[in-house]
Amino acid sequence: MERESPTHLVIMISGRGSNMMAILKAIQTGIIRNVVPEIVISSKANAGGLEYAKQFGIPTVVFQNPELREWAYDSQIANLLDDLGLKGSSSLICLAGYMRILSKQFVDKYNMRIVNVHPSLLPSFPGLNAQKQAIEYGVKVSGCTVHLVDAGIDTGRILMQKAVRVYINDTPETLSERILKWEHIIYPKTINSYLNANLKTKMHRPV
Amino acid sequence: MERESPTHLVIMISGRGSNMMAILKAIQTGIIRNVVPEIVISSKANAGGLEYAKQFGIPTVVFQNPELREWAYDSQIANLLDDLGLKGSSSLICLAGYMRILSKQFVDKYNMRIVNVHPSLLPSFPGLNAQKQAIEYGVKVSGCTVHLVDAGIDTGRILMQKAVRVYINDTPETLSERILKWEHIIYPKTINSYLNANLKTKMHRPV
């Protein structure tokens, strides 16, 4: 079921990019097969992940124009990807702590080709500070979700989820840490399954 | 930490009452300690669980007045419990597939003394057909939640949750069955913990 030509990976970050690191390591170790990381795009010039991407030899681009909204901002990225010859059909855009909401135009252009990992069991606790939301609600189980990105806030099709216990003395920080470990495991595995496996038969398997 | 006098258990059903059976078995086997099942109340005359309750030697009462709404209906139950000398402070009302929504007056009268089990990981998929909602949303993890009942729909304080996998070929029926097995395990255990353990230190423990 391997594709002949590799998928071009675009990784979008805003901070330290720990999920970006997990993806890049998974490519090195063969957990993600048949992909080439092409570029790392950051919405912040001081994103810690940029340095790590450079060490990995991956080109980085920063678009720090917080004054630009929606497609006015996103068209910069789309134009860059066009210039690099990266089409949605042969690419995958992986959001890794990317803190901007993507415009409908961008999501439509890369329909089914944008993935994200979110630190809750969606549809519970979409949006910002999901772990804090979970603690404040008082759930005993939370987790993480890998999903396709659509024009809503964390509403796209779910590809994989992992449940994580919440303990009574958890803080948003301790819960975030416990969930993040699993994000780093299921996000790369799910990217590989999404690209290289028969989705219908494979995506339900436990990771 | 055992209470000296046993807690009086009121179980409310509308159908086969499989969670009622799980509770009664757990009392027999000592999983729930220091309680006396006092009465089973059904909102349906043909509820299958009524027969089982009788076999267990527990009095049953049916209030089948679907035309009565809110407190007009619930006051019948409150009056019965008053007549039986069952106060909120020394009783626990366990909903077990009870299909009516409790009025604010009833919930206030038995504040913190009504528990329910719901077949999803709340706050995802409250209300009816939670398993069908989960399948249609496409989650990969669902589960069940034991919670206190407040005036909202499945919004009360969560006492315990158990995550259950959802497989790609699941139907609402196969998922319901998988979740129900865990309802039968965590609901009795949580009732016991709620009544007999130090909630703050024990309720977070895995079941």
Short mmCIF file of C-alpha atoms in Angstrom, two decimals:
data_model
loop_
_atom_site.label_atom_id
_atom_site.label_comp_id
_atom_site.label_asym_id
_atom_site.label_seq_id
_atom_site.Cartn_x
_atom_site.Cartn_y
_atom_site.Cartn_z
CA MET A 1 0.00 0.00 0.00
CA GLU A 2 3.03 2.35 -0.07
CA ARG A 3 2.69 5.33 -2.37
CA GLU A 4 5.39 5.46 -4.96
CA SER A 5 6.32 9.11 -4.55
CA PRO A 6 6.82 10.47 -1.06
CA THR A 7 4.39 12.89 0.55
CA HIS A 8 5.72 16.39 1.08
CA LEU A 9 5.35 17.42 4.71
CA VAL A 10 4.69 21.00 5.75
CA ILE A 11 4.85 21.61 9.52
CA MET A 12 3.32 24.72 11.05
CA ILE A 13 4.33 25.88 14.53
CA SER A 14 4.05 28.88 16.85
CA GLY A 15 6.14 27.76 19.83
CA ARG A 16 8.61 25.12 20.90
CA GLY A 17 7.16 22.67 18.42
CA SER A 18 7.43 19.53 20.52
CA ASN A 19 5.00 17.72 18.23
CA MET A 20 7.10 18.86 15.28
CA MET A 21 10.10 17.23 16.95
CA ALA A 22 8.11 14.05 17.52
CA ILE A 23 7.17 14.00 13.83
CA LEU A 24 10.74 14.59 12.67
CA LYS A 25 12.08 11.88 14.99
CA ALA A 26 9.39 9.50 13.76
CA ILE A 27 10.54 10.12 10.19
CA GLN A 28 14.12 9.35 11.20
CA THR A 29 13.16 6.14 12.96
CA GLY A 30 10.82 4.95 10.23
CA ILE A 31 7.60 5.29 12.20
CA ILE A 32 6.45 7.69 9.49
CA ARG A 33 7.38 6.23 6.12
CA ASN A 34 7.70 7.71 2.67
CA VAL A 35 7.54 11.39 3.53
CA VAL A 36 9.93 14.29 3.03
CA PRO A 37 9.74 17.20 5.46
CA GLU A 38 9.89 20.20 3.13
CA ILE A 39 9.42 23.28 5.26
CA VAL A 40 8.58 24.50 8.75
CA ILE A 41 6.39 27.59 8.90
CA SER A 42 6.08 29.61 12.11
CA SER A 43 3.67 32.38 13.01
CA LYS A 44 6.18 33.62 15.59
CA ALA A 45 9.76 34.74 14.95
CA ASN A 46 10.82 33.56 18.40
CA ALA A 47 9.29 30.08 18.17
CA GLY A 48 11.69 27.68 19.85
CA GLY A 49 10.99 24.99 17.31
CA LEU A 50 12.64 26.98 14.52
CA GLU A 51 16.12 26.22 15.85
CA TYR A 52 15.38 22.52 16.04
CA ALA A 53 14.06 22.51 12.46
CA LYS A 54 17.27 24.17 11.28
CA GLN A 55 19.35 21.56 13.10
CA PHE A 56 17.37 19.01 11.17
CA GLY A 57 18.28 20.79 7.96
CA ILE A 58 14.72 21.80 7.18
CA PRO A 59 14.07 25.26 5.71
CA THR A 60 12.05 27.56 7.96
CA VAL A 61 9.89 30.55 7.15
CA VAL A 62 8.33 33.01 9.57
CA PHE A 63 5.22 35.00 8.76
CA GLN A 64 4.87 37.28 11.74
CA ASN A 65 2.10 39.61 10.63
CA PRO A 66 -0.36 39.46 13.50
CA GLU A 67 -2.17 42.44 11.97
CA LEU A 68 -3.13 40.36 8.93
CA ARG A 69 -6.29 38.33 9.40
CA GLU A 70 -7.80 35.28 7.76
CA TRP A 71 -6.90 34.79 4.11
CA ALA A 72 -4.84 38.00 4.03
CA TYR A 73 -2.42 36.10 6.27
CA ASP A 74 -2.99 32.58 5.02
CA SER A 75 -2.55 33.53 1.35
CA GLN A 76 1.11 34.23 2.16
CA ILE A 77 1.48 30.59 3.15
CA ALA A 78 -0.51 29.31 0.19
CA ASN A 79 1.61 31.40 -2.18
CA LEU A 80 4.80 30.06 -0.65
CA LEU A 81 3.58 26.48 -0.98
CA ASP A 82 2.57 27.18 -4.57
CA ASP A 83 6.03 28.61 -5.27
CA LEU A 84 7.59 25.47 -3.79
CA GLY A 85 5.35 23.31 -5.95
CA LEU A 86 3.63 21.82 -2.91
CA LYS A 87 0.09 20.90 -3.88
CA GLY A 88 -2.52 19.59 -1.46
CA SER A 89 -2.80 16.30 -3.34
CA SER A 90 0.82 15.32 -2.75
CA SER A 91 1.44 17.15 0.54
CA LEU A 92 0.31 17.01 4.14
CA ILE A 93 0.19 20.07 6.39
CA CYS A 94 0.80 19.13 10.02
CA LEU A 95 -0.17 21.69 12.64
CA ALA A 96 2.06 21.38 15.69
CA GLY A 97 1.04 23.91 18.29
CA TYR A 98 0.11 26.37 15.56
CA MET A 99 -1.82 29.10 17.35
CA ARG A 100 -3.64 30.82 14.49
CA ILE A 101 -7.04 29.75 13.23
CA LEU A 102 -6.91 28.85 9.56
CA SER A 103 -9.22 30.66 7.16
CA LYS A 104 -11.94 28.84 5.27
CA GLN A 105 -10.14 29.59 2.01
CA PHE A 106 -6.95 27.91 3.21
CA VAL A 107 -8.79 24.91 4.63
CA ASP A 108 -10.72 24.51 1.39
CA LYS A 109 -7.56 24.73 -0.73
CA TYR A 110 -5.94 21.95 1.33
CA ASN A 111 -9.11 19.97 1.95
CA MET A 112 -8.38 16.69 3.79
CA ARG A 113 -4.66 17.51 3.77
CA ILE A 114 -4.33 19.37 7.08
CA VAL A 115 -3.98 17.45 10.34
CA ASN A 116 -3.80 18.62 13.94
CA VAL A 117 -3.44 17.15 17.41
CA HIS A 118 -5.60 18.56 20.20
CA PRO A 119 -5.11 17.92 23.94
CA SER A 120 -8.60 16.64 24.77
CA LEU A 121 -11.00 13.92 23.72
CA LEU A 122 -12.94 15.97 21.22
CA PRO A 123 -15.75 17.02 21.02
CA SER A 124 -15.10 17.80 24.71
CA PHE A 125 -13.04 20.92 25.35
CA PRO A 126 -12.26 22.39 21.93
CA GLY A 127 -10.28 25.62 21.63
CA LEU A 128 -7.65 27.06 23.91
CA ASN A 129 -6.51 25.66 27.26
CA ALA A 130 -8.24 22.31 26.78
CA GLN A 131 -6.45 20.77 29.75
CA LYS A 132 -7.52 23.61 32.04
CA GLN A 133 -11.08 23.26 30.75
CA ALA A 134 -10.95 19.54 31.56
CA ILE A 135 -9.66 20.11 35.09
CA GLU A 136 -12.27 22.77 35.77
CA TYR A 137 -15.09 20.58 34.47
CA GLY A 138 -13.93 17.77 36.73
CA VAL A 139 -13.60 14.96 34.20
CA LYS A 140 -11.80 11.79 35.28
CA VAL A 141 -10.69 10.92 31.76
CA SER A 142 -9.29 13.25 29.12
CA GLY A 143 -6.80 12.58 26.35
CA CYS A 144 -5.77 13.71 22.91
CA THR A 145 -7.25 13.69 19.44
CA VAL A 146 -5.63 13.67 16.01
CA HIS A 147 -8.05 15.13 13.51
CA LEU A 148 -8.39 16.61 10.07
CA VAL A 149 -8.75 20.37 10.10
CA ASP A 150 -11.90 21.95 8.76
CA ALA A 151 -13.19 25.52 9.01
CA GLY A 152 -14.51 25.02 12.57
CA ILE A 153 -12.59 25.09 15.84
CA ASP A 154 -11.36 21.51 16.35
CA THR A 155 -14.42 20.08 14.61
CA GLY A 156 -12.80 18.12 11.77
CA ARG A 157 -12.99 14.40 11.25
CA ILE A 158 -11.33 12.43 14.02
CA LEU A 159 -8.54 10.08 12.98
CA MET A 160 -7.32 8.80 16.34
CA GLN A 161 -7.84 9.36 20.06
CA LYS A 162 -6.09 8.23 23.20
CA ALA A 163 -7.68 8.39 26.63
CA VAL A 164 -5.57 9.60 29.57
CA ARG A 165 -6.56 9.52 33.24
CA VAL A 166 -7.11 12.71 35.18
CA TYR A 167 -6.18 12.57 38.85
CA ILE A 168 -7.79 14.58 41.59
CA ASN A 169 -4.62 16.49 42.37
CA ASP A 170 -3.82 17.26 38.74
CA THR A 171 -3.11 20.81 37.65
CA PRO A 172 -3.42 21.96 34.04
CA GLU A 173 0.36 21.60 33.90
CA THR A 174 0.58 18.00 35.17
CA LEU A 175 -2.31 16.94 32.97
CA SER A 176 -0.79 18.70 29.95
CA GLU A 177 2.45 16.83 30.49
CA ARG A 178 0.70 13.44 30.73
CA ILE A 179 -1.36 14.12 27.62
CA LEU A 180 1.60 15.52 25.67
CA LYS A 181 3.51 12.25 26.01
CA TRP A 182 0.66 10.55 24.19
CA GLU A 183 0.37 13.30 21.59
CA HIS A 184 3.99 12.58 20.69
CA ILE A 185 3.12 8.90 20.22
CA ILE A 186 -0.22 8.98 18.43
CA TYR A 187 0.35 12.00 16.20
CA PRO A 188 3.26 10.51 14.21
CA LYS A 189 1.62 7.06 14.08
CA THR A 190 -1.61 8.54 12.83
CA ILE A 191 0.16 10.64 10.20
CA ASN A 192 1.76 7.46 8.92
CA SER A 193 -1.51 5.54 8.94
CA TYR A 194 -3.32 8.36 7.21
CA LEU A 195 -0.73 8.53 4.44
CA ASN A 196 0.35 4.94 4.06
CA ALA A 197 -2.37 2.64 5.30
CA ASN A 198 -5.80 1.74 4.13
CA LEU A 199 -7.68 4.22 6.24
CA LYS A 200 -10.90 2.30 6.37
CA THR A 201 -9.35 -0.85 7.74
CA LYS A 202 -6.46 0.52 9.73
CA MET A 203 -7.45 3.73 11.43
CA HIS A 204 -9.50 2.11 14.12
CA ARG A 205 -6.66 0.01 15.41
CA PRO A 206 -5.31 0.85 18.82
CA VAL A 207 -1.94 2.53 18.73
CA MET B 1 -14.68 5.27 57.45
CA GLU B 2 -17.88 3.18 57.43
CA ARG B 3 -21.03 5.00 58.39
CA GLU B 4 -22.72 3.49 61.40
CA SER B 5 -26.24 3.34 60.02
CA PRO B 6 -26.74 2.01 56.51
CA THR B 7 -27.71 4.25 53.61
CA HIS B 8 -31.20 3.71 52.23
CA LEU B 9 -31.07 3.05 48.51
CA VAL B 10 -33.81 4.17 46.14
CA ILE B 11 -33.46 2.88 42.57
CA MET B 12 -35.36 4.49 39.71
CA ILE B 13 -35.86 2.67 36.42
CA SER B 14 -37.87 2.85 33.21
CA GLY B 15 -36.85 -0.35 31.43
CA ARG B 16 -35.00 -3.60 32.00
CA GLY B 17 -32.93 -2.03 34.73
CA SER B 18 -29.65 -3.75 34.00
CA ASN B 19 -27.77 -1.22 36.09
CA MET B 20 -30.27 -1.83 38.90
CA MET B 21 -29.38 -5.52 38.70
CA ALA B 22 -25.69 -4.67 38.80
CA ILE B 23 -26.26 -2.57 41.91
CA LEU B 24 -28.30 -5.28 43.64
CA LYS B 25 -25.70 -7.93 42.82
CA ALA B 26 -22.96 -5.66 44.10
CA ILE B 27 -24.81 -5.31 47.39
CA GLN B 28 -25.07 -9.10 47.62
CA THR B 29 -21.39 -9.61 46.92
CA GLY B 30 -20.23 -6.84 49.23
CA ILE B 31 -18.92 -4.50 46.52
CA ILE B 32 -21.41 -1.95 47.86
CA ARG B 33 -21.26 -1.99 51.63
CA ASN B 34 -23.56 -0.74 54.32
CA VAL B 35 -26.65 0.01 52.22
CA VAL B 36 -30.21 -1.28 52.25
CA PRO B 37 -32.17 -1.24 49.00
CA GLU B 38 -35.53 0.17 50.07
CA ILE B 39 -37.60 0.60 46.95
CA VAL B 40 -37.54 0.46 43.17
CA ILE B 41 -39.56 3.14 41.41
CA SER B 42 -40.45 2.82 37.74
CA SER B 43 -41.90 5.37 35.35
CA LYS B 44 -43.22 2.51 33.21
CA ALA B 45 -45.62 -0.23 34.26
CA ASN B 46 -44.03 -2.66 31.81
CA ALA B 47 -40.42 -2.05 32.88
CA GLY B 48 -38.66 -5.40 32.79
CA GLY B 49 -36.63 -4.55 35.86
CA LEU B 50 -39.71 -4.60 38.10
CA GLU B 51 -39.86 -8.39 38.02
CA TYR B 52 -36.20 -8.69 38.96
CA ALA B 53 -36.64 -6.27 41.86
CA LYS B 54 -39.54 -8.37 43.15
CA GLN B 55 -37.43 -11.53 42.94
CA PHE B 56 -34.94 -9.66 45.07
CA GLY B 57 -37.67 -8.95 47.58
CA ILE B 58 -37.58 -5.22 47.05
CA PRO B 59 -40.87 -3.28 47.01
CA THR B 60 -41.69 -1.67 43.68
CA VAL B 61 -43.87 1.30 42.83
CA VAL B 62 -44.95 2.48 39.39
CA PHE B 63 -45.89 6.07 38.65
CA GLN B 64 -47.09 5.93 35.09
CA ASN B 65 -48.52 9.37 34.56
CA PRO B 66 -46.81 10.60 31.40
CA GLU B 67 -49.28 13.48 31.30
CA LEU B 68 -47.85 14.90 34.53
CA ARG B 69 -44.84 17.11 34.05
CA GLU B 70 -41.97 18.30 36.21
CA TRP B 71 -42.78 18.62 39.90
CA ALA B 72 -46.40 17.55 39.36
CA TYR B 73 -44.94 14.13 38.61
CA ASP B 74 -41.88 14.22 40.84
CA SER B 75 -43.83 15.30 43.92
CA GLN B 76 -45.51 11.89 43.87
CA ILE B 77 -42.10 10.31 44.34
CA ALA B 78 -41.02 12.83 46.96
CA ASN B 79 -44.23 12.24 48.91
CA LEU B 80 -43.69 8.48 48.76
CA LEU B 81 -40.14 8.82 50.02
CA ASP B 82 -41.34 11.16 52.77
CA ASP B 83 -43.98 8.61 53.75
CA LEU B 84 -41.32 5.92 53.90
CA GLY B 85 -39.16 8.16 56.07
CA LEU B 86 -36.44 8.31 53.43
CA LYS B 87 -34.63 11.63 53.74
CA GLY B 88 -31.95 12.83 51.38
CA SER B 89 -29.37 12.95 54.13
CA SER B 90 -29.54 9.20 54.83
CA SER B 91 -30.57 7.98 51.39
CA LEU B 92 -29.14 7.73 47.90
CA ILE B 93 -31.28 7.79 44.77
CA CYS B 94 -29.72 5.77 41.97
CA LEU B 95 -31.03 6.38 38.47
CA ALA B 96 -30.74 3.23 36.38
CA GLY B 97 -32.02 3.87 32.88
CA TYR B 98 -34.62 6.25 34.27
CA MET B 99 -35.99 8.06 31.22
CA ARG B 100 -37.64 11.13 32.73
CA ILE B 101 -35.84 14.38 33.40
CA LEU B 102 -36.01 15.30 37.08
CA SER B 103 -37.47 18.66 38.03
CA LYS B 104 -35.39 21.32 39.70
CA GLN B 105 -37.52 21.00 42.83
CA PHE B 106 -36.78 17.29 43.12
CA VAL B 107 -33.09 17.74 42.43
CA ASP B 108 -32.88 20.52 45.02
CA LYS B 109 -34.70 18.42 47.63
CA TYR B 110 -32.21 15.56 47.16
CA ASN B 111 -29.18 17.74 46.51
CA MET B 112 -25.96 15.65 46.17
CA ARG B 113 -27.99 12.48 46.82
CA ILE B 114 -28.94 11.49 43.28
CA VAL B 115 -26.49 9.60 41.08
CA ASN B 116 -26.69 8.47 37.48
CA VAL B 117 -24.61 6.59 34.95
CA HIS B 118 -24.46 7.93 31.40
CA PRO B 119 -23.10 6.03 28.36
CA SER B 120 -20.55 8.60 27.18
CA LEU B 121 -17.54 10.47 28.46
CA LEU B 122 -19.36 13.59 29.53
CA PRO B 123 -19.43 16.45 28.65
CA SER B 124 -19.41 14.80 25.21
CA PHE B 125 -22.78 13.46 24.07
CA PRO B 126 -25.23 14.29 26.85
CA GLY B 127 -28.89 13.38 26.48
CA LEU B 128 -30.51 10.57 24.57
CA ASN B 129 -28.77 8.04 22.32
CA ALA B 130 -25.30 8.95 23.49
CA GLN B 131 -23.76 5.93 21.78
CA LYS B 132 -25.37 6.81 18.45
CA GLN B 133 -24.19 10.39 18.85
CA ALA B 134 -20.66 9.09 19.45
CA ILE B 135 -20.70 6.84 16.38
CA GLU B 136 -22.08 9.61 14.19
CA TYR B 137 -19.47 12.09 15.41
CA GLY B 138 -16.76 9.58 14.63
CA VAL B 139 -14.96 9.46 17.98
CA LYS B 140 -12.44 6.68 18.55
CA VAL B 141 -12.90 6.69 22.32
CA SER B 142 -16.13 6.91 24.25
CA GLY B 143 -17.08 5.45 27.61
CA CYS B 144 -19.33 5.96 30.58
CA THR B 145 -19.67 8.50 33.35
CA VAL B 146 -21.07 8.21 36.88
CA HIS B 147 -22.20 11.63 38.03
CA LEU B 148 -24.31 13.47 40.53
CA VAL B 149 -27.58 14.71 39.10
CA ASP B 150 -28.28 18.41 38.98
CA ALA B 151 -31.01 20.36 37.20
CA GLY B 152 -29.22 20.21 33.83
CA ILE B 153 -29.08 17.36 31.33
CA ASP B 154 -26.13 15.20 32.41
CA THR B 155 -24.25 18.22 33.71
CA GLY B 156 -23.75 17.24 37.37
CA ARG B 157 -20.43 16.71 39.09
CA ILE B 158 -18.51 13.76 37.68
CA LEU B 159 -17.60 11.02 40.15
CA MET B 160 -16.00 8.45 37.85
CA GLN B 161 -15.40 7.77 34.17
CA LYS B 162 -14.17 4.82 32.15
CA ALA B 163 -12.92 5.11 28.58
CA VAL B 164 -13.99 2.49 26.05
CA ARG B 165 -12.66 2.09 22.51
CA VAL B 166 -14.86 2.70 19.51
CA TYR B 167 -14.11 0.54 16.47
CA ILE B 168 -14.69 1.56 12.90
CA ASN B 169 -17.31 -1.11 12.32
CA ASP B 170 -19.19 -0.39 15.54
CA THR B 171 -22.91 0.20 15.47
CA PRO B 172 -24.78 1.99 18.25
CA GLU B 173 -25.74 -1.47 19.46
CA THR B 174 -22.24 -2.99 19.59
CA LEU B 175 -20.88 0.14 21.22
CA SER B 176 -23.73 0.24 23.74
CA GLU B 177 -23.00 -3.34 24.71
CA ARG B 178 -19.28 -2.66 25.22
CA ILE B 179 -19.98 0.44 27.28
CA LEU B 180 -22.74 -1.22 29.31
CA LYS B 181 -20.34 -3.86 30.61
CA TRP B 182 -18.29 -1.08 32.14
CA GLU B 183 -21.35 0.76 33.46
CA HIS B 184 -22.15 -2.40 35.43
CA ILE B 185 -18.66 -2.34 36.91
CA ILE B 186 -18.04 1.32 37.66
CA TYR B 187 -21.54 2.31 38.78
CA PRO B 188 -21.68 0.01 41.82
CA LYS B 189 -18.05 0.68 42.73
CA THR B 190 -18.61 4.42 42.54
CA ILE B 191 -21.77 4.21 44.62
CA ASN B 192 -19.77 2.44 47.28
CA SER B 193 -16.92 4.94 47.13
CA TYR B 194 -19.30 7.85 47.25
CA LEU B 195 -21.04 6.50 50.35
CA ASN B 196 -18.25 4.80 52.19
CA ALA B 197 -14.91 6.29 51.20
CA ASN B 198 -13.26 9.58 51.66
CA LEU B 199 -14.29 11.13 48.38
CA LYS B 200 -11.42 13.55 48.13
CA THR B 201 -8.74 10.93 48.42
CA LYS B 202 -10.43 7.93 46.87
CA MET B 203 -12.57 9.04 43.96
CA HIS B 204 -9.69 9.59 41.60
CA ARG B 205 -8.46 6.02 41.92
CA PRO B 206 -8.77 3.79 38.88
CA VAL B 207 -11.51 1.21 39.16
#
